[in-house]
Structures are given as C-alpha cells and as structure tokens.
Short mmCIF file of C-alpha atoms in Angstrom, two decimals:
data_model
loop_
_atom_site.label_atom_id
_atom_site.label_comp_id
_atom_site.label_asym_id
_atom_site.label_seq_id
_atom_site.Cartn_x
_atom_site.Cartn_y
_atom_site.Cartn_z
CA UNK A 1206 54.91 91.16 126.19
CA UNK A 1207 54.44 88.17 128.51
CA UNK A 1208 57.50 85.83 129.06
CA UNK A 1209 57.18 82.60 130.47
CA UNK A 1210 60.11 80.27 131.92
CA UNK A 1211 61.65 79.56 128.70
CA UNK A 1212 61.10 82.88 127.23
CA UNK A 1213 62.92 84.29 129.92
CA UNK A 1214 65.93 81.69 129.96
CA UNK A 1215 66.11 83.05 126.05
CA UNK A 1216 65.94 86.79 127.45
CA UNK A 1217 68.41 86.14 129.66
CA UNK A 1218 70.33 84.45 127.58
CA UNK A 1219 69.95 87.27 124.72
CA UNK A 1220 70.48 90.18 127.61
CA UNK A 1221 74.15 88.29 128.29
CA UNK A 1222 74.68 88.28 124.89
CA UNK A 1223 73.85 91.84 124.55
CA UNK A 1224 75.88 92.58 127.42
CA UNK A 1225 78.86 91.28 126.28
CA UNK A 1226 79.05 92.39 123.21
CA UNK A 1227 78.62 95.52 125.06
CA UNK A 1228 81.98 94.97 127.05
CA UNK A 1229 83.41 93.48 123.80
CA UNK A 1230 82.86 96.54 121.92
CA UNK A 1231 84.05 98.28 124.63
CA UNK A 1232 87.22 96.41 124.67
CA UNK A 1233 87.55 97.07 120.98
CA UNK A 1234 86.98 100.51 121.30
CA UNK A 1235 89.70 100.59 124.26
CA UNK A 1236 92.08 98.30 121.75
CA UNK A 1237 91.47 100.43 119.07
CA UNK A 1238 92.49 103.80 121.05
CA UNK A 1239 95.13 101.92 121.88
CA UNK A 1240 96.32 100.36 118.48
CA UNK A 1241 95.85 104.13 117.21
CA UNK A 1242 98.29 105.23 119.88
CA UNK A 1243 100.89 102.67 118.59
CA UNK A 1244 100.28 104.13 115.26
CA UNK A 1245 100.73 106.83 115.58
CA UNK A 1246 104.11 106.35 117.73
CA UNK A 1247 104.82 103.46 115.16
CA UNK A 1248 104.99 106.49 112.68
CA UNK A 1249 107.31 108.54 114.80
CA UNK A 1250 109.83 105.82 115.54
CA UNK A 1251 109.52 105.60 111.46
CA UNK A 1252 110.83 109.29 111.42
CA UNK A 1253 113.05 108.99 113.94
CA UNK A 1254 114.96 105.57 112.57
CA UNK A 1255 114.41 108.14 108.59
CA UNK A 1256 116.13 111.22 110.49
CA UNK A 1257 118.79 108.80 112.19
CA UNK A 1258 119.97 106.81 109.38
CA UNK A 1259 119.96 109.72 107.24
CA UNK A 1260 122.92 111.75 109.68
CA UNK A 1261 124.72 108.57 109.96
CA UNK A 1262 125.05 108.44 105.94
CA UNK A 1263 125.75 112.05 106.27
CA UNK A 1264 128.62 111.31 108.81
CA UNK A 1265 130.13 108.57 107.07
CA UNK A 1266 130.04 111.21 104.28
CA UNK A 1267 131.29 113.82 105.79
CA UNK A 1268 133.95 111.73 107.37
CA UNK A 1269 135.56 110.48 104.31
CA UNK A 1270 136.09 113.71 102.88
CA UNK A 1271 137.83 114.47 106.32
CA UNK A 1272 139.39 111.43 105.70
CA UNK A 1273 140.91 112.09 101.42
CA UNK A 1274 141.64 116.19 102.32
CA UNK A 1275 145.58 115.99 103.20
CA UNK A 1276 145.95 113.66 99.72
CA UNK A 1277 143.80 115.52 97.72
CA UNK A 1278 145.50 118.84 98.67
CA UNK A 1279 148.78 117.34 97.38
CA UNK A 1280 147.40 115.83 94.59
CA UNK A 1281 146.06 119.16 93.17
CA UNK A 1282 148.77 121.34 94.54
CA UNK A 1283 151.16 118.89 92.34
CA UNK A 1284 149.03 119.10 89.49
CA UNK A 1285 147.91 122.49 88.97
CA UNK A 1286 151.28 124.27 90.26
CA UNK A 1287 148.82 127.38 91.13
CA UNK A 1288 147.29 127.60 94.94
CA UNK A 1289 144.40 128.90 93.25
CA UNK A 1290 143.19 126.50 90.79
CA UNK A 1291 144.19 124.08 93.33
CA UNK A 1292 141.92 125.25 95.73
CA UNK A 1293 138.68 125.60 93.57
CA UNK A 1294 139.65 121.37 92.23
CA UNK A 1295 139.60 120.50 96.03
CA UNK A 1296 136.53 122.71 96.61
CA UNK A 1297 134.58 120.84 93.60
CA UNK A 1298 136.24 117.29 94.36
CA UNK A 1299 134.32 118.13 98.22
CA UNK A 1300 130.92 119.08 96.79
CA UNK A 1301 130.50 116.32 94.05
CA UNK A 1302 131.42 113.49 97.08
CA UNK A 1303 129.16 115.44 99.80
CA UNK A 1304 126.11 115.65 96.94
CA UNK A 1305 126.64 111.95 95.70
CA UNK A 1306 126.19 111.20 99.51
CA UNK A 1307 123.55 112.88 100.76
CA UNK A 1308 121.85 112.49 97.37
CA UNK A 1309 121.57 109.38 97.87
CA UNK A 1310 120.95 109.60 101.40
CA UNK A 1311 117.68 111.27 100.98
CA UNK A 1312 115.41 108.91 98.85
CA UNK A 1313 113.56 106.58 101.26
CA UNK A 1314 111.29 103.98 100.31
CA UNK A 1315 110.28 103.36 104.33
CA UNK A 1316 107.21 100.51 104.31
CA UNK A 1317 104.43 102.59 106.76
CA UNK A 1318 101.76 100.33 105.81
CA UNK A 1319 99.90 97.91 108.81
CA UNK A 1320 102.08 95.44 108.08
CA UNK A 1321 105.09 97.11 109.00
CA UNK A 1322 107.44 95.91 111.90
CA UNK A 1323 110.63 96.06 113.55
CA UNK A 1324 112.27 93.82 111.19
CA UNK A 1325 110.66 95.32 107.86
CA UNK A 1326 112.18 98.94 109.07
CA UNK A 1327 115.58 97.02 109.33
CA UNK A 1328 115.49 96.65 105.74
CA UNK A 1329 114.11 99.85 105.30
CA UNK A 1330 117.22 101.48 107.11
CA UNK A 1331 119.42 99.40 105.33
CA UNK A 1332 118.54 100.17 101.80
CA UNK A 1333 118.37 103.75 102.79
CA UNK A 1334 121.97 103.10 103.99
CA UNK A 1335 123.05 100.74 101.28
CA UNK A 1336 121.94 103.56 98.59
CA UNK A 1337 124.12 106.10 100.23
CA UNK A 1338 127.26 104.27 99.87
CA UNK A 1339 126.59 102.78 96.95
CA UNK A 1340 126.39 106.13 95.50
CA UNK A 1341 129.71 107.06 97.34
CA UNK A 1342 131.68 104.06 96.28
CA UNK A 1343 130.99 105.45 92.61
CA UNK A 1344 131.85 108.75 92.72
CA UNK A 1345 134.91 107.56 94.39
CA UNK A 1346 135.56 104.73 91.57
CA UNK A 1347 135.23 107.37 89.09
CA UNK A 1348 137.09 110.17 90.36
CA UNK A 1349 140.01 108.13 91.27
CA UNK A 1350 140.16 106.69 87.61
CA UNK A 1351 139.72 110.05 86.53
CA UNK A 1352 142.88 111.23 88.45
CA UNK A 1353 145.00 108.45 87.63
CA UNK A 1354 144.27 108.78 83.84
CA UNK A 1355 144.83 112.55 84.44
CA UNK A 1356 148.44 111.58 86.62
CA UNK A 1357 149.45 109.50 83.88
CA UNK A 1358 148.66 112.09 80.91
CA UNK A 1359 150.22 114.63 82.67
CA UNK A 1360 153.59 111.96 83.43
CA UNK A 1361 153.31 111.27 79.45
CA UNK A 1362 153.08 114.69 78.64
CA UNK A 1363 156.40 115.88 80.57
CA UNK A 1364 158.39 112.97 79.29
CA UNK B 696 92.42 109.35 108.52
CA UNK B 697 93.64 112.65 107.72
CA UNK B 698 93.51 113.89 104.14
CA UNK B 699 96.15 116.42 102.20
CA UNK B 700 94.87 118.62 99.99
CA UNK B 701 95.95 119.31 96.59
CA UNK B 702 97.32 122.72 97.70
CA UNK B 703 99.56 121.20 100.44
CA UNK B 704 100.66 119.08 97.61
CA UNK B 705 101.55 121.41 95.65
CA UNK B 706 103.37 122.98 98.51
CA UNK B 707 105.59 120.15 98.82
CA UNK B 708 106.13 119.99 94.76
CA UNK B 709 107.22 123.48 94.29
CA UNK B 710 108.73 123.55 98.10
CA UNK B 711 111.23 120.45 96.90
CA UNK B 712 112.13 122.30 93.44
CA UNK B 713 112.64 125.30 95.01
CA UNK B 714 115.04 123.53 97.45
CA UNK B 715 116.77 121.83 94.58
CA UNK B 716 117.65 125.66 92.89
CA UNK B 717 118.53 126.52 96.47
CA UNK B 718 121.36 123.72 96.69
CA UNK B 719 122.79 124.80 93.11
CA UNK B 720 122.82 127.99 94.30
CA UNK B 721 124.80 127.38 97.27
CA UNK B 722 126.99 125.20 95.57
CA UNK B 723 127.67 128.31 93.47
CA UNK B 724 128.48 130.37 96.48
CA UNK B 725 130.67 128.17 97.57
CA UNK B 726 132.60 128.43 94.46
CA UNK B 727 132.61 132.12 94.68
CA UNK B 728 135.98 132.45 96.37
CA UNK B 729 137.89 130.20 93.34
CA UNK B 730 136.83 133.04 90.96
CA UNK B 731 140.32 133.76 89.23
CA UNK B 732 141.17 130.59 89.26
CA UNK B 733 138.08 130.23 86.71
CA UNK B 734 140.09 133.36 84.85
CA UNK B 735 143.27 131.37 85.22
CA UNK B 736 141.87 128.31 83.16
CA UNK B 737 139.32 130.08 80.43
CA UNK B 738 141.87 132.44 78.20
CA UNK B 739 139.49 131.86 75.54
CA UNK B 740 135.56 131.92 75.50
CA UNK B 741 135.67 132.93 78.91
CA UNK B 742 132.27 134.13 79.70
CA UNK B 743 130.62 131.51 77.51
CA UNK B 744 132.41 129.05 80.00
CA UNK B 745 131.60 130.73 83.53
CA UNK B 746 127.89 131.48 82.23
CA UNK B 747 127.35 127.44 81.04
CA UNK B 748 128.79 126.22 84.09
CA UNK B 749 126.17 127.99 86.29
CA UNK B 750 123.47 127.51 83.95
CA UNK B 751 124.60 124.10 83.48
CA UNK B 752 124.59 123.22 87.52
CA UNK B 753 121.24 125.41 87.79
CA UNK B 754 119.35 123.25 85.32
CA UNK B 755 120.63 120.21 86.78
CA UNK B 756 119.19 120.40 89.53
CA UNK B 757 115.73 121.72 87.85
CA UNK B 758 115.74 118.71 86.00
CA UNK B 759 116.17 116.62 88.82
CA UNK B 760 113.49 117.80 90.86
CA UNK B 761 111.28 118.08 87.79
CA UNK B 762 112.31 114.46 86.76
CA UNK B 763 110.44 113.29 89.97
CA UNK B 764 106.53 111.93 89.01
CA UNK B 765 103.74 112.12 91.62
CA UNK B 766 100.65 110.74 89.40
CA UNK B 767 100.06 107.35 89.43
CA UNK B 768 99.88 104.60 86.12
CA UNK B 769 96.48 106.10 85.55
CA UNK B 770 97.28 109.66 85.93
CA UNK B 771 95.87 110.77 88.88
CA UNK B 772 97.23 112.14 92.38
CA UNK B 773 94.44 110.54 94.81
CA UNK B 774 97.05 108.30 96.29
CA UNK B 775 98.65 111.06 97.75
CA UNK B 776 95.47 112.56 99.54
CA UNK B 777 95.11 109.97 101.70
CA UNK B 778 98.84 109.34 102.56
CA UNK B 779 100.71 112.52 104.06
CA UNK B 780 104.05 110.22 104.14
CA UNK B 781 104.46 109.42 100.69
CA UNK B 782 104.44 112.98 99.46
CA UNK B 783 106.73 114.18 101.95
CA UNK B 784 108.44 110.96 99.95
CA UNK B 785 108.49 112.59 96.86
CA UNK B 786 109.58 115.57 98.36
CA UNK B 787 112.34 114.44 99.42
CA UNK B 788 112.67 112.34 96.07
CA UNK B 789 112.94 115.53 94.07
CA UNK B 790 115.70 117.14 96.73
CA UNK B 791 117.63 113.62 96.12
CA UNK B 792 117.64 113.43 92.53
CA UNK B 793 118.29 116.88 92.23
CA UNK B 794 121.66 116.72 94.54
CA UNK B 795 122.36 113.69 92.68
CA UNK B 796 122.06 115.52 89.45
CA UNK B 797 124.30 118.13 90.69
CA UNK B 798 127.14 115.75 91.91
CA UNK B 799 127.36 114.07 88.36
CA UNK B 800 127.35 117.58 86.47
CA UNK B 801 129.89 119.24 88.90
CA UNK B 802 131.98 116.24 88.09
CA UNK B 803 131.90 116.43 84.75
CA UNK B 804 133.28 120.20 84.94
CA UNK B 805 135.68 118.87 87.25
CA UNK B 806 137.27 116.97 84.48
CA UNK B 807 136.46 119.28 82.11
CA UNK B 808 138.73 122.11 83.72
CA UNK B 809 141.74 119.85 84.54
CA UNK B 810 141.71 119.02 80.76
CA UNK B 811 141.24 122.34 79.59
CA UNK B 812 143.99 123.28 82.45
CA UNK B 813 146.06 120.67 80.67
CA UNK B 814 145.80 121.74 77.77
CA UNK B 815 146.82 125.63 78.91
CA UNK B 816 149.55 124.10 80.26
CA UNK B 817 150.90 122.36 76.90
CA UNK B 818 150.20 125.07 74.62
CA UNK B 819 152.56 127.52 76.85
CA UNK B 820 155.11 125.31 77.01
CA UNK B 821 155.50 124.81 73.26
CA UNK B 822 155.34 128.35 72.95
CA UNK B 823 158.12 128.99 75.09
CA UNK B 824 160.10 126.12 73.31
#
C-alpha cells in the first residue's frame, strides 16, 4: 500500500484513534475491575447493614421482655394461684413476644439492584426495622387487652 | 454473573421449612418443663388437648414456610437462577412467616388455657359451695 502526505496524516490520525481507544478500553477494563470490586463489597456492606439491623430488632426484642418479666410474674402468680401454671403462662407470654419479633425481623426486602445507594439501604434498614416493631407493638396491644379483659372477668367473677 | 442451580434452590426451600419445624420444635422443648401444669388445666379431654396443641404449633409453622411462593406471575423460577440474594430472600421469608405463624397460634393457646383455667376455677368453687 503506498501512502502519500495526506494518506498518512489520515493514518496517523486513524493510528491515534486506534490508540486511544486502546488506552480507553483499557481504562474501562481497569474501571470495570474496579466497579466489580465495589460490587461486590457493595453486596457485603448489604449483609452486614441485613445482619446488623436484624440483632438490633432482636435486642430491642429481647430487651422488652427483660423489661415486662417482674409484672408479668405477678400478674400470673395473682391469677393462676399455682407456681406452676404460672410459670408455663410466663414461659408462653416470652415465646409469642420473642417470635412476633424476630418474625418480623427476618423478612427483608433489601434493593441490591445497580441502582442501589447509601440512602436507598436507609430505607431498606428502616422498613426492616419498622416491620419488627410493628409486629411487636401488636402482640403487645393484644395481649394486654387480653389480660385486662381476663383481670376484669376474673374481678367479676369473685364479686 | 454467577448462576444457582435448581438444586441449590431447592436446598434453600426445604433448608427454610425444615428450619421452620425446627423452631416449633424448640418452642416445644421449651415448654417441656410446664408439663403438669398442662395436667393441672386439662381434667377433661386431656390428651386430645396436649396432642392438638403440638400438632397445632407444628403445622403452623409448616404452613408458614409452605405459604412462602418462589415462582414468578408466569410460573417459572428463572428469576432466581440468576440472583443468589433473592432466594436466600425467600429463605428467610419462609423462616419469618413461619415464626410469625407460631407467635399468633401460641397466643391463641395462651388465651385458650387461661379461659379453660378460668373456667376450672369456677366450676370448683360452685362445687364446694
């Protein structure tokens, strides 16, 4: 192939071009490592914010049935007049609050996707959170109606 | 990418209902202790009662871990193949539901042995009166 002046100013010009799509490729490659090594740590922080969020619901859980064991050991005690009973009501009353809690605790909806960011994992945590004591607040709601109905038959009943 | 298969899949379906009879079973153990107190409240039909309560909390959570779907509106699983996250999403889907499940059926013996404890209670005293 012969090239004359303004062939060569063209393969010149086309040689650049080549060349730096060559470095541009290689910058994409380089980008993409390194966008796949944010993904993949994107995906860990998603775990670790899933695992996190998931003990603290378990805590708060945990700590409000720390928090209702002196008063529902006299409640029962008062009610059932037998240690035994007493102790299998409290034992029951425990399990249905810790279930409702980490029931809830445990569904996650978490947004993984591309588009995901710090602020989209916010909401993610909070819903995961929100669920959790949402789910608490009614088994509380109901069990403490539950009693009081129960305290007031029982009142009813004596009189 | 990395693909799941549908074995691994199916790992995590049966793994999560197999989880969900293993938290009905411990909530069973736990309940072990309070056995005469379960004598104490059933002076009548009292095998009937202790066998529906365990059934009752087994099935529970069955049904809560079964309740869980992983096909999609057209009735296929591909979804999940190409997305390891969301079926260790159901997975823990079916565990939730299932504990869930279990928390509203323990509840409702809860109430249903203070009124039948009640009701022990009442028919003594008029007997004794």
């Amino acid at each position: 192939m012969v090239i004359n002046a303004g062939n060569k100013t063209q393969f010149l010009l086309i040689l650049t071009i080549y060349n730096m799509q060559c470095l541009y490729k290689t910058k994409l490659s380089v980008y993409f490592v390194g966008s796949k090594t944010i993904k993949s740590m994107e995906k860990t922080t998603f775990l670790v914010t899933y695992l996190v969020s998931f003990l603290v619901c378990a805590g708060v859980t945990l700590g409000l049935i720390a928090l209702i064991n002196k008063s529902l050991k006299v409640y029962f005690k008062q009610l059932c007049q037998n240690a035994q009973v007493a102790d299998l009501f409290i034992r029951m009353t425990k399990i249905v609050i810790l279930l409702a809690g980490l029931g809830a605790a445990l569904t996650s909806n978490y947004t993984t996707n591309e588009k995901a960011d710090w602020l989209s994992l916010t909401w993610n945590v909070t819903a995961q959170v929100k669920a959790a004591l949402e789910s608490l607040f009614i088994a509380f709601i109901i069990l403490a109606l539950a009693f009081l109905v129960l305290h007031v038959c029982t009142r009813i009943c004596k009189k | 990418m990395t693909y799941w298969t549908s074995t691994q899949i199916a790992l995590i379906y049966f793994g999560g209902i197999a989880l969900a009879i293993l938290s009905a079973v411990l909530v069973l153990l736990y309940l072990k202790h309070c056995r005469r107190a379960f004598l104490v409240i059933w002076t009548k039909f009292r095998k009937t009662s202790i066998w529906g309560f365990k059934s009752s909390l087994i099935v529970a959570a069955l049904l809560g871990a079964l309740s869980v779907n992983y096909l999609d509106c057209s009735g296929e699983y591909e979804y999940l193949k190409e997305s390891g996250y969301l079926v260790l999403t159901k997975g823990l889907e079916q565990i939730g539901t299932a504990l869930v499940l279990l928390s509203i059926t323990t509840g409702a013996w809860l109430l249903v042995f203070i009124i039948r404890m009640l009701v022990n209670r009442r028919s003594k005293s008029e007997k004794q009166s």
